[in-house]
PDB file of C-alpha atoms in Angstrom:
ATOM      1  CA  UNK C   1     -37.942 -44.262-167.002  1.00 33.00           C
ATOM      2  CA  UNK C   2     -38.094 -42.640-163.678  1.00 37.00           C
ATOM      3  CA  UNK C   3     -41.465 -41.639-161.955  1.00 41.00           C
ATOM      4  CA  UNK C   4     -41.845 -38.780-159.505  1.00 44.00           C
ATOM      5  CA  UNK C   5     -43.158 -39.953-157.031  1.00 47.00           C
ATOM      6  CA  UNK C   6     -46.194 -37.463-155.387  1.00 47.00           C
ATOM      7  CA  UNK C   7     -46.272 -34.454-153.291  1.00 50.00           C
ATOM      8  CA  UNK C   8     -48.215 -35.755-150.432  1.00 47.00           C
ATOM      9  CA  UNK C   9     -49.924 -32.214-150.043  1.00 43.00           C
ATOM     10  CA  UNK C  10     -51.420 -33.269-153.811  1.00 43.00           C
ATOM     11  CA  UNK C  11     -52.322 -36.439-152.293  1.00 36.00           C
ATOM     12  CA  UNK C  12     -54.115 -34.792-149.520  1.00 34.00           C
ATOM     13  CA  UNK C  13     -54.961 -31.451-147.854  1.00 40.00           C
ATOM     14  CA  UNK C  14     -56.446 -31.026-144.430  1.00 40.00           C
ATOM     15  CA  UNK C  15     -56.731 -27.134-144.808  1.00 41.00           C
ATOM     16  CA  UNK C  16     -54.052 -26.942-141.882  1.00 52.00           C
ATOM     17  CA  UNK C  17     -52.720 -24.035-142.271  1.00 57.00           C
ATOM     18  CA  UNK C  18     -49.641 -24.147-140.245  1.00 74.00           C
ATOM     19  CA  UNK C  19     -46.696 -23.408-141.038  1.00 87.00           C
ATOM     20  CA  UNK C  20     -44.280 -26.125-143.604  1.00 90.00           C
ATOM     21  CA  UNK C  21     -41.397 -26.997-141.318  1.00 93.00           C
ATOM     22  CA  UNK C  22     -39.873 -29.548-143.843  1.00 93.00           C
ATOM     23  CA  UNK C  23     -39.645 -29.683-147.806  1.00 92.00           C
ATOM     24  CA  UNK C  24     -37.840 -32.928-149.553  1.00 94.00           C
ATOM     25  CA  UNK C  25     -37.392 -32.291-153.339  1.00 93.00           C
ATOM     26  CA  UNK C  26     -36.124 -34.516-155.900  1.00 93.00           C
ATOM     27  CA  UNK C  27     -34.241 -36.846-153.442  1.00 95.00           C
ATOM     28  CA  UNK C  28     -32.212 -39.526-154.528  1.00 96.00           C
ATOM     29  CA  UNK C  29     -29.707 -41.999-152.317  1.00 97.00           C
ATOM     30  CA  UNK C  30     -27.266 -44.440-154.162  1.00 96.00           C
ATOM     31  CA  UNK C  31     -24.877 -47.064-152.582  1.00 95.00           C
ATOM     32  CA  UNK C  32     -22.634 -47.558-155.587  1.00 94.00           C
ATOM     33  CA  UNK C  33     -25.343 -48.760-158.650  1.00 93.00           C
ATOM     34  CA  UNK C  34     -28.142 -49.462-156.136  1.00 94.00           C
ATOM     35  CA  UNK C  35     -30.540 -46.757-156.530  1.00 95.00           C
ATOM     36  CA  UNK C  36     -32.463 -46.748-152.929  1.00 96.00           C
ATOM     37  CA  UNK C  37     -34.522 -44.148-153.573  1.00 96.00           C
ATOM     38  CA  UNK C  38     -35.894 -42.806-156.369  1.00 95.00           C
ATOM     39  CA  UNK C  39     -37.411 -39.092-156.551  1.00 93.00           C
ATOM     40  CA  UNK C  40     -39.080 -38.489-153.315  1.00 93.00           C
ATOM     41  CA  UNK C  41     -40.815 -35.178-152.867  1.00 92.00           C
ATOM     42  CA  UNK C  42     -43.272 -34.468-149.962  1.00 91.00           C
ATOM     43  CA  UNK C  43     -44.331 -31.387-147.286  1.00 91.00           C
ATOM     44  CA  UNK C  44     -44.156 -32.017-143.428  1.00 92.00           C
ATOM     45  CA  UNK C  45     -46.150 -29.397-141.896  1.00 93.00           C
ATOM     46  CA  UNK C  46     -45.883 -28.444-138.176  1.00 94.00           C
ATOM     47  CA  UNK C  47     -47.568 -30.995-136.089  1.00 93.00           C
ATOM     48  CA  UNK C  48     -47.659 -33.605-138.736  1.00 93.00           C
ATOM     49  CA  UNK C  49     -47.405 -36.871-138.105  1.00 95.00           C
ATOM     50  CA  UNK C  50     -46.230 -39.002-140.853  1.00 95.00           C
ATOM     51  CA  UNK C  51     -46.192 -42.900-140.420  1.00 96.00           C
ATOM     52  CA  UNK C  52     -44.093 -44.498-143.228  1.00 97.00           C
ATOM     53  CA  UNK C  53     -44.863 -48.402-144.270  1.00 97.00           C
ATOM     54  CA  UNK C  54     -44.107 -50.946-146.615  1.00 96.00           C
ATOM     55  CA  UNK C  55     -41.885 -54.122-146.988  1.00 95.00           C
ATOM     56  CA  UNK C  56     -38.656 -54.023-145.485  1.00 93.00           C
ATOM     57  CA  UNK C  57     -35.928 -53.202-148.028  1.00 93.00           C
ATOM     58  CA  UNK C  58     -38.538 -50.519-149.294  1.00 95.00           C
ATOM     59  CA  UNK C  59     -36.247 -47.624-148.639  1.00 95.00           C
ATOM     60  CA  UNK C  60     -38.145 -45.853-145.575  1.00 96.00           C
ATOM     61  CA  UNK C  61     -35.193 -46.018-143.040  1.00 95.00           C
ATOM     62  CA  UNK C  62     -32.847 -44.730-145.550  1.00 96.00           C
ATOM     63  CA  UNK C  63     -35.174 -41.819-145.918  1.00 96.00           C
ATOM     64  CA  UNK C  64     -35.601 -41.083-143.049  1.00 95.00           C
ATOM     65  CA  UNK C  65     -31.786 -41.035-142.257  1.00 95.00           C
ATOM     66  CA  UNK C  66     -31.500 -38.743-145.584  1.00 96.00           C
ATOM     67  CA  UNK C  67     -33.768 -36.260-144.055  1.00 94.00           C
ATOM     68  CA  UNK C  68     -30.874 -35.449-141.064  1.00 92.00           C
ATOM     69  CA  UNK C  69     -27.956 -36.348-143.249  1.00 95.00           C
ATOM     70  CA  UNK C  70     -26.964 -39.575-141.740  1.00 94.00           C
ATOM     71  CA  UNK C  71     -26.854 -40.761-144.858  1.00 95.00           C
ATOM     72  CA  UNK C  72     -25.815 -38.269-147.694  1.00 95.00           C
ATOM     73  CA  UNK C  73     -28.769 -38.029-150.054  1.00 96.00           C
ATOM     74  CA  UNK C  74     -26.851 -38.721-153.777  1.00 97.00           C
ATOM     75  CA  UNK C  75     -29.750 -35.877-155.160  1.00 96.00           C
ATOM     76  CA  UNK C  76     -32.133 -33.329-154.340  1.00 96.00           C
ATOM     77  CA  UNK C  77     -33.040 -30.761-151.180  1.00 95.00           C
ATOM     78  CA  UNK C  78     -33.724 -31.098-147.930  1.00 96.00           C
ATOM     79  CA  UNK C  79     -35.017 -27.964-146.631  1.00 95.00           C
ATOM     80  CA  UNK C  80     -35.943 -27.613-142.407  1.00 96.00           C
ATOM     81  CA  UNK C  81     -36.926 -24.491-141.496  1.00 94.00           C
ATOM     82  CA  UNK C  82     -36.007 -22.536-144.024  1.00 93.00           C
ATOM     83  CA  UNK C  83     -32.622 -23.973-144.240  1.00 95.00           C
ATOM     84  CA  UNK C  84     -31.134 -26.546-146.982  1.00 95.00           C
ATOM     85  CA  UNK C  85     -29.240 -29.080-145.209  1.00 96.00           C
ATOM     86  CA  UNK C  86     -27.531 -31.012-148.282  1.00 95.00           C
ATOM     87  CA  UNK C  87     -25.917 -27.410-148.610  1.00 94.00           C
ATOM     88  CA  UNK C  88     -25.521 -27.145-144.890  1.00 94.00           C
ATOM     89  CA  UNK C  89     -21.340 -27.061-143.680  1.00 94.00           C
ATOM     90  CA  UNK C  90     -21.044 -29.073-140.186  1.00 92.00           C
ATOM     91  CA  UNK C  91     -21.248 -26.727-138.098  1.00 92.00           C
ATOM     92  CA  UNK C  92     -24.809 -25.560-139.547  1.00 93.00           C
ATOM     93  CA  UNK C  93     -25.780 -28.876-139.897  1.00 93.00           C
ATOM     94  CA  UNK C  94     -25.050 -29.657-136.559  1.00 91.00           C
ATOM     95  CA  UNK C  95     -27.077 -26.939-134.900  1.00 92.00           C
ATOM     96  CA  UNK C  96     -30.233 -27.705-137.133  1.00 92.00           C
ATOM     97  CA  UNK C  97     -29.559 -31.729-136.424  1.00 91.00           C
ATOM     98  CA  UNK C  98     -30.247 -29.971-132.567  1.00 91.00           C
ATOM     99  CA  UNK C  99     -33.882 -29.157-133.502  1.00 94.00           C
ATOM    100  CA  UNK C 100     -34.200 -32.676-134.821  1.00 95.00           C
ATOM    101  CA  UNK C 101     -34.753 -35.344-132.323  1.00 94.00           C
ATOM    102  CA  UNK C 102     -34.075 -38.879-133.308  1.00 94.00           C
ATOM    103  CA  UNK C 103     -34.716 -42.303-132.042  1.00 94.00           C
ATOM    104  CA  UNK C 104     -33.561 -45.299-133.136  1.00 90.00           C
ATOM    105  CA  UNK C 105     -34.238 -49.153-132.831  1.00 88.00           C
ATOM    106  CA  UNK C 106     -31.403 -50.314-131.125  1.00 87.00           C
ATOM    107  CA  UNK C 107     -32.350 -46.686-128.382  1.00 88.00           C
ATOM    108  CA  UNK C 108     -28.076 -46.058-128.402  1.00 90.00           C
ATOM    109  CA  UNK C 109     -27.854 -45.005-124.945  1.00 94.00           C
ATOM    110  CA  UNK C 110     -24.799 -44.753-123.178  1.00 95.00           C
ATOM    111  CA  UNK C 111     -23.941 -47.831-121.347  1.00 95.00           C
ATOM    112  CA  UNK C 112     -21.526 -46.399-118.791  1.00 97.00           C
ATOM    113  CA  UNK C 113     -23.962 -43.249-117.910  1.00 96.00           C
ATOM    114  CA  UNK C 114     -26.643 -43.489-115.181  1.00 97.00           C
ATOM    115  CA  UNK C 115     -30.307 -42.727-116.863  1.00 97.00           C
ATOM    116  CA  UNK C 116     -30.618 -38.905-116.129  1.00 96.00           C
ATOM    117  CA  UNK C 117     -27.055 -38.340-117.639  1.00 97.00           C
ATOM    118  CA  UNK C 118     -27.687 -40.098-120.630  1.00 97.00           C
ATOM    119  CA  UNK C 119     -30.559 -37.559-121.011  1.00 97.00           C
ATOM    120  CA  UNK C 120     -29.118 -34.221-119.363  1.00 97.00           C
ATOM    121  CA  UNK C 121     -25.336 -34.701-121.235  1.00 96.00           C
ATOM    122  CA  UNK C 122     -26.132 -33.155-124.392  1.00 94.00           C
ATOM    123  CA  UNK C 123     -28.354 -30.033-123.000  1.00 95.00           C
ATOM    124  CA  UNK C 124     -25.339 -29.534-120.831  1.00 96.00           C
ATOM    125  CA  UNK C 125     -22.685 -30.033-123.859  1.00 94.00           C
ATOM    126  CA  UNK C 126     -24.464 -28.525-126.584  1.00 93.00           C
ATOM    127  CA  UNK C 127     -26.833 -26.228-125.258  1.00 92.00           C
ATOM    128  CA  UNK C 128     -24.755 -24.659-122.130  1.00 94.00           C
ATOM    129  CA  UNK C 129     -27.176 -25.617-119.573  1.00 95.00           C
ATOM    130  CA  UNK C 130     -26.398 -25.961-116.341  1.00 96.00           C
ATOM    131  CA  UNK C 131     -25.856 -29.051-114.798  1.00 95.00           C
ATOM    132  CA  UNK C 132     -29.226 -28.159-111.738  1.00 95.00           C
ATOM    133  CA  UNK C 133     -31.584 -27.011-115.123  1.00 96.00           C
ATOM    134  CA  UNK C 134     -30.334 -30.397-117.286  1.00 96.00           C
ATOM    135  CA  UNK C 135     -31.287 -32.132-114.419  1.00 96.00           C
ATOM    136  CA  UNK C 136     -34.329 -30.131-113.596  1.00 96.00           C
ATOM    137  CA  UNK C 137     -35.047 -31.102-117.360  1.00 95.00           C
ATOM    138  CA  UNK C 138     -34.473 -34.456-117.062  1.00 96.00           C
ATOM    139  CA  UNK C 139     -36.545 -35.488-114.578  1.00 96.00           C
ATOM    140  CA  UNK C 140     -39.693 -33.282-115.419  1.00 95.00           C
ATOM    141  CA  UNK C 141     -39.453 -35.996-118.356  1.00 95.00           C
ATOM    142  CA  UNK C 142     -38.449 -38.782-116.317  1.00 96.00           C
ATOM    143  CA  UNK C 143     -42.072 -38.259-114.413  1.00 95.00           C
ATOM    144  CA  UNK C 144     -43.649 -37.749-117.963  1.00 93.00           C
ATOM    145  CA  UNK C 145     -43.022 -41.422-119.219  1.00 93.00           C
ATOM    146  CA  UNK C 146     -43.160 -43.162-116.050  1.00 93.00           C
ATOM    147  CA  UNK C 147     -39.727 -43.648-115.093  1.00 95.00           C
ATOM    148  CA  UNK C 148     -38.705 -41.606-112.676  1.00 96.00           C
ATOM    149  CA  UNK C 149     -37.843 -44.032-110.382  1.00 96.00           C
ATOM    150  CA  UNK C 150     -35.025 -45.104-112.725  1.00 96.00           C
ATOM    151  CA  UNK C 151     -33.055 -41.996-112.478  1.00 96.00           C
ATOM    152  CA  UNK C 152     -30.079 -43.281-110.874  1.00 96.00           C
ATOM    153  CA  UNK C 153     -30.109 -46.835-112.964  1.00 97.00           C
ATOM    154  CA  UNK C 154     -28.112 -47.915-115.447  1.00 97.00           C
ATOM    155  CA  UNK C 155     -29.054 -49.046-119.161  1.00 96.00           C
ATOM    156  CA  UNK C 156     -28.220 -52.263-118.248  1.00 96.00           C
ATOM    157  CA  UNK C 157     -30.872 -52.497-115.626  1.00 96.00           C
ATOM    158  CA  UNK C 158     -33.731 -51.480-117.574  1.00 95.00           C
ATOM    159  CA  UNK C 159     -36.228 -53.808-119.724  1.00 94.00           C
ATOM    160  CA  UNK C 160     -36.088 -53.086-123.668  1.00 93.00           C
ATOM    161  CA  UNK C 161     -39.431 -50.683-123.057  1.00 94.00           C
ATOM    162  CA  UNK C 162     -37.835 -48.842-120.549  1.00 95.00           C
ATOM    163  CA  UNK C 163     -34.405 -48.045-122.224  1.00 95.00           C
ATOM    164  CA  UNK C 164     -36.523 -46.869-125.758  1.00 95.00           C
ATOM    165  CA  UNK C 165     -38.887 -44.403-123.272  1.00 95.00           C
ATOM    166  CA  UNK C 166     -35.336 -43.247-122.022  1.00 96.00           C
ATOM    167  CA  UNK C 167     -34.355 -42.294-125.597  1.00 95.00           C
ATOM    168  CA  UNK C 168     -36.869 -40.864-126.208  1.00 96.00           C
ATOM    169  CA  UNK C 169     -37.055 -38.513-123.553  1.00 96.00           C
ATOM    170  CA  UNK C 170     -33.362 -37.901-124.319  1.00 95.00           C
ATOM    171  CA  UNK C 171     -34.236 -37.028-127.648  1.00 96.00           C
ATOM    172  CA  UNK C 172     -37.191 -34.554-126.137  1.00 96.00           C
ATOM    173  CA  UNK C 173     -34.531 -33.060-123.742  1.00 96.00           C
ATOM    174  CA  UNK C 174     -32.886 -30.868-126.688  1.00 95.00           C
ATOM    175  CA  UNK C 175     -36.255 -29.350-127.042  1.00 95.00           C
ATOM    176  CA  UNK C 176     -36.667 -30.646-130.645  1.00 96.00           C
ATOM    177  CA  UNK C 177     -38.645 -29.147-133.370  1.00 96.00           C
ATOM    178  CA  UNK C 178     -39.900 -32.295-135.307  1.00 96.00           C
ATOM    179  CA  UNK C 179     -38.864 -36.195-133.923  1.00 97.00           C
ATOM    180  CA  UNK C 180     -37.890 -39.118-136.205  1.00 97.00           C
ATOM    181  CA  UNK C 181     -38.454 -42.808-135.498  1.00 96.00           C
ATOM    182  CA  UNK C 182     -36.975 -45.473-136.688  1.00 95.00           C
ATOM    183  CA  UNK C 183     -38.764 -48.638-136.413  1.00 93.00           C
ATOM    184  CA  UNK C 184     -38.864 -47.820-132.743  1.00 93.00           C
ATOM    185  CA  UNK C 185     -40.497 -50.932-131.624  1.00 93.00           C
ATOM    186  CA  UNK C 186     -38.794 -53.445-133.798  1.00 91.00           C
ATOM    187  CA  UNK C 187     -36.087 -54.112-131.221  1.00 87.00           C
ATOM    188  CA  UNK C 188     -38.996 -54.715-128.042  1.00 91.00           C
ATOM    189  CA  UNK C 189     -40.418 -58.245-126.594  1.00 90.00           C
ATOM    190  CA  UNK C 190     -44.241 -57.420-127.642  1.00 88.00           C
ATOM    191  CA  UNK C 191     -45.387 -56.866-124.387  1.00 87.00           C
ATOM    192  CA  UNK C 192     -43.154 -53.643-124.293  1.00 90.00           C
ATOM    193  CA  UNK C 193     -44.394 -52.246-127.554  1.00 93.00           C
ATOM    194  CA  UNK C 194     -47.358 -50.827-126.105  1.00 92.00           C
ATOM    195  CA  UNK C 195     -45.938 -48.891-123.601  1.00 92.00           C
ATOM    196  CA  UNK C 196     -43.436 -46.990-126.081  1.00 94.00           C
ATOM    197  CA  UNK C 197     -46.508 -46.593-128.055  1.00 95.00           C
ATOM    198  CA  UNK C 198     -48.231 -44.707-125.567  1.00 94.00           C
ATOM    199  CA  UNK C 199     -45.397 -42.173-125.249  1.00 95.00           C
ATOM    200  CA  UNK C 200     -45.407 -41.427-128.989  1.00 95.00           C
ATOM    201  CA  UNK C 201     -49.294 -41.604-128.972  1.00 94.00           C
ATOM    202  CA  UNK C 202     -48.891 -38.500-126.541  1.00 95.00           C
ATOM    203  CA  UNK C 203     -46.048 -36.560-128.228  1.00 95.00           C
ATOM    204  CA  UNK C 204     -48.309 -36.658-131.063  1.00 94.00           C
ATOM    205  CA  UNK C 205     -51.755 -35.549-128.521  1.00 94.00           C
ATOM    206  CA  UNK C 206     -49.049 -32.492-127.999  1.00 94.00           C
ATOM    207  CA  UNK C 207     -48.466 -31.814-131.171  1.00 94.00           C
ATOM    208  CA  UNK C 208     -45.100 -32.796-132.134  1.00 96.00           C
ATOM    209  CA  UNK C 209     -44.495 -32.612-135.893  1.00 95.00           C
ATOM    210  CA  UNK C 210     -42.723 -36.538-136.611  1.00 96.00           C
ATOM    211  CA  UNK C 211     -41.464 -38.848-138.941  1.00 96.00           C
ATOM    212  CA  UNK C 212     -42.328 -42.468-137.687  1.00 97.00           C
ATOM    213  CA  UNK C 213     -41.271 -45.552-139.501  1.00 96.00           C
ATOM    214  CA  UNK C 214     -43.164 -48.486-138.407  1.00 95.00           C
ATOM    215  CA  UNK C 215     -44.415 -52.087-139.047  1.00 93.00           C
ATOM    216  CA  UNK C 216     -47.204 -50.848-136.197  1.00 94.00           C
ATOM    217  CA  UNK C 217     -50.569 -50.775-138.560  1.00 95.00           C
ATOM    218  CA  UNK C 218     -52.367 -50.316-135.654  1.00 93.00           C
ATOM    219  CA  UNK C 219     -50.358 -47.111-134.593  1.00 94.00           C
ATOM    220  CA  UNK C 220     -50.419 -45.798-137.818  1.00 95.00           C
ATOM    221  CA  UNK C 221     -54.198 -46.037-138.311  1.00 94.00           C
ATOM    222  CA  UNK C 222     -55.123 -44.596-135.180  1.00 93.00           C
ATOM    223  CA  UNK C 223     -52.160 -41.645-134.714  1.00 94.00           C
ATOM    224  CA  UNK C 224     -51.126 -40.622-138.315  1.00 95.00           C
ATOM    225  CA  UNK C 225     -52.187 -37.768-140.334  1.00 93.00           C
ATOM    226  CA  UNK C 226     -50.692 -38.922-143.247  1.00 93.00           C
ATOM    227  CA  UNK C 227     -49.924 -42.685-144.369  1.00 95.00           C
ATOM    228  CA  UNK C 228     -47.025 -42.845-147.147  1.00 95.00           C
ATOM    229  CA  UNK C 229     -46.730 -46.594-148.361  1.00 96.00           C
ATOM    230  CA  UNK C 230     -43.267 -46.922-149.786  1.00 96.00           C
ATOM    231  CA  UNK C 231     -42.042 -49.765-152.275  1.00 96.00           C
ATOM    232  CA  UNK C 232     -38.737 -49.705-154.478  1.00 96.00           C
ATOM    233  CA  UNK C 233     -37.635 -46.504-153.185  1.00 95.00           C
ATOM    234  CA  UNK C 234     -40.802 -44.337-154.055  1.00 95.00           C
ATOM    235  CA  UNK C 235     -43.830 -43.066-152.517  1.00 94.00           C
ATOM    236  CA  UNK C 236     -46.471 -45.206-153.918  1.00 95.00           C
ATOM    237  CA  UNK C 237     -49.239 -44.139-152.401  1.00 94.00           C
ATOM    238  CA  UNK C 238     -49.878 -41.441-149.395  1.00 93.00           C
ATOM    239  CA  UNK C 239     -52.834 -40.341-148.085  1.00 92.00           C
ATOM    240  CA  UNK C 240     -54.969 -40.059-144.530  1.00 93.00           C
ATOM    241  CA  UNK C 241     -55.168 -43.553-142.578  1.00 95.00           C
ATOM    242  CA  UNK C 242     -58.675 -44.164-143.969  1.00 95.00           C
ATOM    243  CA  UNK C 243     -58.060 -43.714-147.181  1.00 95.00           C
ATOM    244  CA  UNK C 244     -55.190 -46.200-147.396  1.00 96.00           C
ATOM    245  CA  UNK C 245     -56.270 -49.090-144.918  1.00 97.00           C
ATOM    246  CA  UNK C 246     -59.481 -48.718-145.926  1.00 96.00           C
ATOM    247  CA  UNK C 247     -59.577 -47.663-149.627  1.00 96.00           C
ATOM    248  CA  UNK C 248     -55.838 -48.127-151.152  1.00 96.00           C
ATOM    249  CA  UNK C 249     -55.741 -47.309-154.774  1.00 95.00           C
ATOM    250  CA  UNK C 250     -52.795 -49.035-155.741  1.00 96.00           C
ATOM    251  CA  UNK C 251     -52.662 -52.480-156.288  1.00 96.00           C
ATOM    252  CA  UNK C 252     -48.990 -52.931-154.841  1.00 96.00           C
ATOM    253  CA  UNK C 253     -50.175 -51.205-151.471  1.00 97.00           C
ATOM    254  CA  UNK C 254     -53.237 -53.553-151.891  1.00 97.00           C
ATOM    255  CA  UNK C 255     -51.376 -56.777-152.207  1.00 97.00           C
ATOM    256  CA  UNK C 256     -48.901 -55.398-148.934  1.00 97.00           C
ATOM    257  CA  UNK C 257     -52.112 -54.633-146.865  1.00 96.00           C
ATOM    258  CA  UNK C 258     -53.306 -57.640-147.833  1.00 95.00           C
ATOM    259  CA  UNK C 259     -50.590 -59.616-145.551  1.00 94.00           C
ATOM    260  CA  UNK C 260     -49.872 -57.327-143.231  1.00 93.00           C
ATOM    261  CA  UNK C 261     -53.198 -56.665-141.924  1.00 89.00           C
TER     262      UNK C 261
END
């Protein structure tokens, strides 16, 4: 018998009373008999952010792939803004996929492109700007992480730190309502983890409303608004980074505390 898992707003309320940029109801993802996940239904509210842990296998990547329609969720609603996207035809999807920035671990830059037209290609191709204001653009962001200097570089010559800062800032460069990170760090010698940390840590100062899956307990405890610990394809427990480093409630996000921390 299936469980729902919770509404994280039932879990916790802040009393923020901004606006809900993102409702997930009822979702479900199959691959062929493998159920992935299993009835997930939670709020994002504008300038959440939302750190999702557990063991790997858990189902958090998938999610977060569901919730821009990478992957096809089998069941349930995806609403962003207002707008369902499991409903959405391509072309609708694709313009609200524009408001939806996304990083991933492997950063997927262009290998071919120098850094500042990896970042200014797809406000040029997608949003009409000109080629002076993607550039404009680009660099204003450039100077914002620290790399400004590596405008005219290649992927190729930049360390594992630099070339996730890059994606990021090419993800900030469509002018994105919410972000979505996927393990961000998981591909980064550990003395480059820190310094994409610090860029999130600031998108977050700035209020950006994300989605951040991470094995970073550290960065979740100190950035998050909301912790959801995810096992077996279900929100197990969710809650504010106190409450579940500090005092978890269940006893499977006790045991997975217990080794990670």
């Amino acid at each position: 018998m299936k469980t729902a898992s919770p509404d994280i707003r039932t879990v916790v309320d802040s009393g923020s009373t901004t606006e809900t940029l993102m409702e997930i109801r009822g979702l479900y993802k199959n691959f062929g008999k493998l159920e992935v996940l299993k009835d997930i239904n939670l709020n994002v509210h504008k300038s959440d952010v939302l750190v999702l842990i557990g063991p790997s296998g858990s189902g958090k990547s998938t999610l977060l792939r569901s919730v821009n329609m990478l992957e096809k969720p089998t069941a349930g609603q995806v609403l962003f803004e207002g707008n369902d996207l499991t409903k959405a035809n391509r072309k609708e999807l694709c313009q609200l996929r524009e408001r939806m920035g996304m990083v991933f671990q492997q950063f997927n830059l262009f290998p071919h492109l120098k850094v500042k037209d990896n970042i200014s290609i797809s406000p040029r191709k997608v949003k009409n700007l000109s080629q002076e204001e993607a550039e404009k653009k680009a660099a204003d962001l450039l100077k914002r992480v620290g790399l400004y200097d590596k405008w005219n570089e290649y992927p190729s010559r930049l360390s594992g730190g630099q070339k996730q800062r890059v994606a990021i800032v090419r993800a900030l460069a469509m002018d994105p309502d919410m972000m979505l990170f996927d393990e961000p760090t998981s591909a980064l010698d550990p003395e480059m983890v820190g310094e994409v940390l610090d860029v999130m840590k600031a998108l977050a100062a700035d209020g950006m409303t994300m989605m951040v899956v991470t094995h970073e307990m550290r960065f979740a405890r100190q950035v998050a608004d909301y912790v959801l610990f995810i096992d077996d394809g279900q929100i197990v427990e969710a809650g504010p980074p106190d409450q579940i480093f500090d005092h978890p409630q269940q006893k499977r996000t006790q045991d997975f505390l217990n080794k990670v921390l």
